[in-house]
XYZ file of C-alpha atoms in Angstrom:
413
model
C 0.000 0.000 0.000
C 1.621 3.189 -1.171
C -1.184 5.695 -0.773
C -3.128 7.043 2.161
C -6.438 6.164 0.493
C -5.449 2.490 0.085
C -4.295 2.317 3.714
C -7.542 3.776 5.031
C -9.682 1.467 2.886
C -7.730 -1.563 4.129
C -8.229 -0.516 7.755
C -11.950 0.103 7.229
C -12.297 -3.351 5.681
C -11.622 -4.926 9.090
C -14.206 -2.796 10.938
C -17.606 -4.490 10.927
C -19.526 -1.551 12.308
C -20.286 0.454 9.148
C -21.474 3.463 11.145
C -17.946 3.927 12.496
C -16.325 4.054 9.041
C -16.736 7.803 8.525
C -15.294 8.656 11.943
C -12.352 6.276 11.445
C -11.659 7.650 7.955
C -11.648 11.259 9.176
C -9.352 10.474 12.101
C -6.862 8.438 10.025
C -6.884 10.975 7.192
C -6.093 13.754 9.669
C -3.155 11.940 11.282
C -1.763 10.686 7.965
C -1.992 14.138 6.391
C -0.217 15.631 9.387
C 2.506 12.986 9.206
C 2.885 13.450 5.450
C 3.275 17.195 5.884
C 5.959 16.595 8.491
C 7.946 14.398 6.090
C 7.563 16.951 3.324
C 9.098 19.587 5.574
C 12.096 17.315 5.942
C 12.683 17.463 2.186
C 10.864 14.399 0.855
C 8.759 14.686 -2.249
C 4.979 14.131 -2.225
C 5.101 10.413 -3.092
C 7.882 9.475 -0.657
C 6.343 11.554 2.115
C 3.002 9.773 1.690
C 4.708 6.366 1.677
C 6.632 7.110 4.871
C 3.481 8.448 6.554
C 1.676 5.198 5.747
C 4.570 3.072 7.033
C 4.726 5.134 10.194
C 1.116 4.195 11.004
C 2.073 0.521 11.213
C 0.357 -2.606 9.942
C -3.052 -1.793 8.442
C -4.511 -5.206 9.319
C -3.509 -5.031 12.974
C -4.820 -1.465 13.223
C -8.126 -2.456 11.603
C -8.604 -5.397 13.997
C -7.826 -3.160 16.967
C -10.255 -0.447 15.843
C -12.919 -3.083 15.169
C -12.788 -4.105 18.835
C -12.950 -0.495 19.983
C -15.892 0.443 17.774
C -18.092 -2.565 18.447
C -21.680 -1.420 19.265
C -22.053 -1.295 23.048
C -25.141 -2.103 25.089
C -25.554 -0.537 28.523
C -26.969 -3.538 30.367
C -26.937 -1.541 33.612
C -29.674 0.588 32.057
C -31.465 -2.109 30.045
C -32.056 -4.458 32.994
C -33.502 -1.798 35.388
C -35.708 -0.517 32.544
C -37.169 -3.983 31.957
C -37.654 -4.474 35.713
C -39.421 -1.107 35.967
C -41.690 -2.104 33.070
C -42.520 -5.335 34.920
C -43.451 -3.258 37.986
C -46.337 -1.803 35.947
C -48.171 -5.088 36.589
C -48.027 -4.729 40.372
C -51.086 -2.446 40.723
C -53.077 -4.703 38.372
C -52.582 -7.993 40.211
C -54.630 -7.543 43.430
C -58.113 -8.963 42.933
C -59.582 -6.205 45.072
C -58.755 -3.648 42.390
C -60.833 -5.500 39.799
C -58.308 -4.608 37.104
C -57.325 -8.058 35.898
C -58.896 -7.372 32.500
C -56.250 -4.663 32.067
C -53.374 -7.135 32.375
C -53.534 -8.420 28.795
C -53.594 -4.870 27.475
C -50.667 -3.953 29.705
C -48.693 -6.888 28.287
C -49.153 -5.389 24.818
C -48.142 -1.942 26.087
C -44.956 -3.267 27.732
C -43.996 -5.274 24.642
C -44.644 -2.187 22.519
C -42.464 -0.051 24.824
C -39.613 -2.562 24.640
C -39.983 -2.705 20.842
C -39.758 1.112 20.645
C -36.635 1.006 22.815
C -34.988 -1.606 20.583
C -35.868 0.364 17.439
C -34.447 3.626 18.794
C -31.333 1.841 20.095
C -30.513 0.628 16.596
C -31.452 3.971 15.009
C -28.545 6.372 14.486
C -29.679 9.297 16.657
C -27.663 11.756 14.539
C -30.231 11.393 11.748
C -32.881 13.001 13.949
C -31.027 16.314 14.170
C -31.698 17.257 10.562
C -35.441 16.810 11.163
C -35.676 19.167 14.162
C -37.779 21.731 12.288
C -39.949 18.980 10.796
C -40.601 17.582 14.287
C -41.675 20.994 15.552
C -44.027 21.583 12.617
C -45.471 18.076 13.017
C -46.060 18.740 16.713
C -47.973 21.936 15.865
C -50.068 20.142 13.230
C -50.971 17.363 15.669
C -51.955 20.032 18.181
C -54.294 21.657 15.647
C -56.086 18.334 15.318
C -56.201 17.789 19.104
C -57.487 21.294 19.891
C -60.330 20.666 17.437
C -60.959 17.271 18.983
C -64.270 15.537 19.460
C -63.743 13.972 22.907
C -63.031 15.217 26.420
C -61.842 13.496 29.596
C -61.215 15.266 32.923
C -61.797 18.579 31.108
C -58.888 17.790 28.712
C -59.785 17.684 25.030
C -58.472 15.060 22.590
C -59.297 13.686 19.143
C -60.621 10.200 18.542
C -61.390 8.427 15.267
C -62.255 4.773 15.863
C -59.344 3.145 17.747
C -57.064 6.110 16.960
C -56.624 8.655 19.752
C -54.551 11.832 19.580
C -53.732 13.334 22.973
C -51.470 16.129 24.141
C -48.846 13.752 25.513
C -48.170 12.572 21.941
C -46.731 15.959 21.032
C -44.214 16.075 23.885
C -41.492 13.870 22.283
C -41.902 15.781 18.997
C -41.331 19.156 20.657
C -38.491 17.893 22.823
C -36.552 16.321 19.937
C -37.105 19.560 18.017
C -35.774 21.781 20.823
C -32.824 19.465 21.427
C -31.871 19.982 17.792
C -32.439 23.753 17.963
C -30.252 24.157 21.042
C -27.532 21.898 19.608
C -27.319 23.727 16.283
C -27.087 27.193 17.852
C -28.167 28.664 14.505
C -31.319 30.273 15.850
C -31.356 33.380 18.008
C -32.561 33.243 21.594
C -35.573 35.413 20.728
C -36.599 33.011 17.983
C -36.331 30.041 20.364
C -38.456 31.905 22.926
C -41.123 32.431 20.275
C -41.063 28.724 19.390
C -41.371 27.814 23.075
C -44.275 30.248 23.533
C -46.215 28.694 20.650
C -45.896 25.253 22.255
C -46.773 26.641 25.699
C -49.891 28.322 24.279
C -50.998 25.000 22.786
C -50.590 23.165 26.092
C -52.477 25.885 27.964
C -55.314 25.575 25.453
C -55.785 21.859 26.166
C -55.860 22.563 29.198
C -53.499 20.147 30.994
C -51.464 21.887 33.679
C -49.219 18.873 34.345
C -48.317 18.615 30.669
C -47.629 22.343 30.440
C -45.352 22.165 33.512
C -43.477 19.139 32.162
C -42.939 20.828 28.801
C -41.753 24.061 30.428
C -39.363 22.386 32.875
C -37.733 20.222 30.204
C -37.254 23.103 27.743
C -35.789 25.189 30.591
C -33.333 22.418 31.508
C -32.303 22.049 27.870
C -31.749 25.807 27.725
C -29.512 25.767 30.826
C -27.607 22.750 29.444
C -26.994 24.509 26.107
C -24.052 26.752 25.244
C -25.914 30.069 25.591
C -24.043 32.605 27.727
C -24.600 32.978 31.474
C -25.890 36.496 30.918
C -28.607 35.230 28.555
C -29.557 32.438 30.954
C -29.775 34.842 33.899
C -31.901 37.316 31.936
C -34.338 34.587 30.886
C -34.529 33.245 34.443
C -35.459 36.630 35.888
C -37.968 37.412 33.131
C -39.740 34.054 33.315
C -39.815 34.115 37.106
C -41.754 37.380 37.029
C -44.057 36.084 34.283
C -44.761 32.848 36.157
C -45.592 34.636 39.404
C -47.781 37.125 37.541
C -49.626 34.333 35.703
C -50.316 32.299 38.853
C -51.405 35.416 40.729
C -53.778 36.383 37.919
C -55.304 32.911 37.742
C -55.772 32.871 41.523
C -57.693 36.142 41.377
C -59.549 35.595 38.089
C -59.490 31.820 37.565
C -60.246 30.510 34.107
C -62.937 27.851 34.048
C -60.803 24.982 32.667
C -58.231 25.522 35.428
C -60.632 25.760 38.378
C -59.851 22.203 39.519
C -56.080 22.632 39.181
C -56.145 25.945 41.059
C -58.364 24.531 43.802
C -55.892 21.678 44.288
C -53.008 24.151 44.305
C -54.662 26.141 47.105
C -54.950 23.022 49.298
C -51.190 22.887 49.689
C -51.056 26.331 51.236
C -54.366 26.500 53.124
C -54.629 24.398 56.321
C -57.844 22.422 56.571
C -58.680 22.873 52.877
C -58.547 19.485 51.157
C -60.186 17.937 48.121
C -61.050 14.265 47.688
C -57.708 13.397 46.088
C -55.673 14.961 48.890
C -57.842 13.282 51.514
C -57.427 9.904 49.811
C -53.616 10.203 49.649
C -53.409 11.442 53.243
C -55.555 8.579 54.538
C -53.558 5.894 52.736
C -50.150 7.338 53.691
C -51.128 7.394 57.391
C -52.090 3.701 57.318
C -49.127 2.232 55.438
C -47.496 -0.942 56.786
C -44.125 -2.529 56.097
C -45.553 -5.497 54.177
C -48.801 -4.190 52.748
C -52.472 -4.373 53.479
C -54.834 -6.854 51.853
C -57.751 -4.447 52.324
C -57.042 -1.924 49.589
C -59.053 1.280 49.399
C -60.014 1.536 45.736
C -59.521 4.799 43.883
C -60.269 5.252 40.176
C -56.696 6.473 39.434
C -54.988 3.828 41.571
C -53.105 2.296 38.621
C -52.230 5.588 36.881
C -51.727 8.815 38.837
C -51.657 7.025 42.224
C -49.620 4.021 41.077
C -46.804 4.393 43.636
C -49.346 4.937 46.406
C -51.126 1.744 45.346
C -47.865 -0.225 45.443
C -47.069 1.168 48.907
C -50.530 0.299 50.184
C -50.788 -3.143 48.598
C -47.249 -4.480 48.915
C -45.917 -2.379 51.769
C -43.296 0.277 52.447
C -40.424 -2.093 51.647
C -41.785 -2.786 48.151
C -42.446 0.907 47.563
C -38.908 1.858 48.613
C -37.519 -0.874 46.313
C -39.459 0.568 43.357
C -38.244 4.102 44.144
C -34.644 2.838 44.389
C -35.042 1.103 41.022
C -36.275 4.323 39.430
C -33.490 6.240 41.159
C -30.891 3.898 39.678
C -32.342 4.472 36.189
C -31.977 8.232 36.712
C -28.417 7.761 37.997
C -27.442 5.551 35.069
C -28.792 7.985 32.461
C -26.946 10.841 34.197
C -23.760 8.745 34.381
C -23.876 8.197 30.606
C -23.582 11.967 30.095
C -19.981 11.913 31.293
C -18.777 9.897 28.294
C -20.714 11.736 25.555
C -18.978 14.508 23.609
C -21.504 14.958 20.800
C -23.538 18.084 21.614
C -26.788 16.832 20.080
C -26.440 13.448 21.762
C -25.726 15.132 25.087
C -28.873 17.274 24.849
C -30.962 14.242 23.874
C -29.868 12.522 27.074
C -30.448 15.690 29.119
C -33.986 15.970 27.707
C -34.810 12.331 28.465
C -33.292 12.615 31.930
C -35.272 15.789 32.633
C -38.534 14.124 31.572
C -38.053 11.000 33.682
C -36.707 12.851 36.725
C -39.392 15.573 36.708
C -42.233 13.075 36.635
C -40.793 10.767 39.303
C -39.778 13.498 41.760
C -43.077 15.374 41.419
C -45.050 12.164 41.909
C -43.145 11.362 45.121
C -43.452 14.902 46.492
C -47.163 14.801 45.719
C -47.611 11.764 47.964
C -46.053 13.640 50.888
C -48.252 16.683 50.304
C -45.320 18.938 49.418
C -46.648 20.006 46.007
C -50.143 20.547 44.540
C -51.975 17.458 43.377
C -51.792 17.041 39.586
C -52.208 14.292 37.029
C -48.552 13.187 36.985
C -47.918 9.539 36.012
C -44.652 7.703 36.678
C -42.732 6.655 33.518
C -42.616 2.878 32.882
C -44.885 2.014 35.840
C -48.145 3.964 35.510
C -50.703 2.157 33.383
C -51.220 3.496 29.875
C -49.555 3.924 26.522
C -48.008 7.354 27.135
C -46.090 6.693 30.387
C -44.514 3.615 28.797
C -44.028 5.130 25.330
C -42.380 8.376 26.465
C -40.212 6.554 28.985
C -39.174 4.087 26.274
C -38.227 6.969 23.969
C -35.955 8.412 26.671
C -34.307 5.033 27.334
C -34.038 4.119 23.629
C -32.324 7.388 22.670
C -29.917 7.088 25.620
C -28.997 3.540 24.566
C -28.604 4.688 20.946
C -26.097 7.353 22.015
C -24.261 4.994 24.386
C -24.022 2.404 21.598
C -22.087 4.868 19.410
C -20.086 6.737 22.051
C -16.698 5.444 20.785
C -16.917 7.294 17.485
C -19.143 10.347 18.016
């Protein structure tokens, strides 16, 4: 082999992972060009300098075999196994006969299998391809919202669209907006004012639903992505101050002149600050928490949201404090493992994808736990992976799948 091109092609021929070829070619071409230039400065002509640069790199076969081992796709089993265990925990609230939810078990099996399938698909998908579709994702999210806001069904005062078995709900738009903003913040091609406008459009849509928990989740995750981006400290501080004033003003206005769709949310918010003022949900949680035992209680007090918004409370009541603490520790380890992955990722877009997924999972879990202890207002806040339903499993699977996709390619991104 006398040329750099032949050397690189020979090395690439021993690397099975095709996705790593471009990264390997760029790295080898850089080092070989640098070495060739060094030989040219010593007085060698172009051909001899290239030949010596190639020889200096060593045996192409041995290098290719070595790089093949380095760039083998990696699977983070310390994240995969806890994820599967957490998905299995979604059956715990459905098993007690007293809850009369056994007919949900078969459907939950399909949901869990679907969530695992989504995770596998995203793990094998090259996450870098999503970045070019950031704008498309945002537009698609807005279009889906137009359909939802003109929906034909309503549940708990939240509107959605249904056509036969097809349902379009606000939670479906969350991964679209988040992937879009992760791309916007990574590219740094848009001005801060433009990003604020894009955020405001999404916020307006969520307020129109109305679903306060979804609006809060969307806002918190976009804020975390903003603070994790490369915008200057001055810009971050200015936005923090401005949005703090706006948030306080908005809540104060709604408390004084409440809008009809938010009457329930505001009433629940007031219970956290007003002694003696409790609604049925707060009373139910308080009663159950006061009567918890270490190993559970066979006499379960049934509540309509026991397997969704009160899923952790149901596990604590049915299986005991020890089981509940074990589930919380399992979820905590998932959060830790996703955060730990961040330390080895140098691709900006990949890093923000992990930050977004981590923010989603952490926000939901922490709020749900604080809600049980009466430290935050009561809202419809499911736990990813464990709460019954398509969206808790689907959105959690998206976060895990994208994290595994990035971890799989960390050696060459």
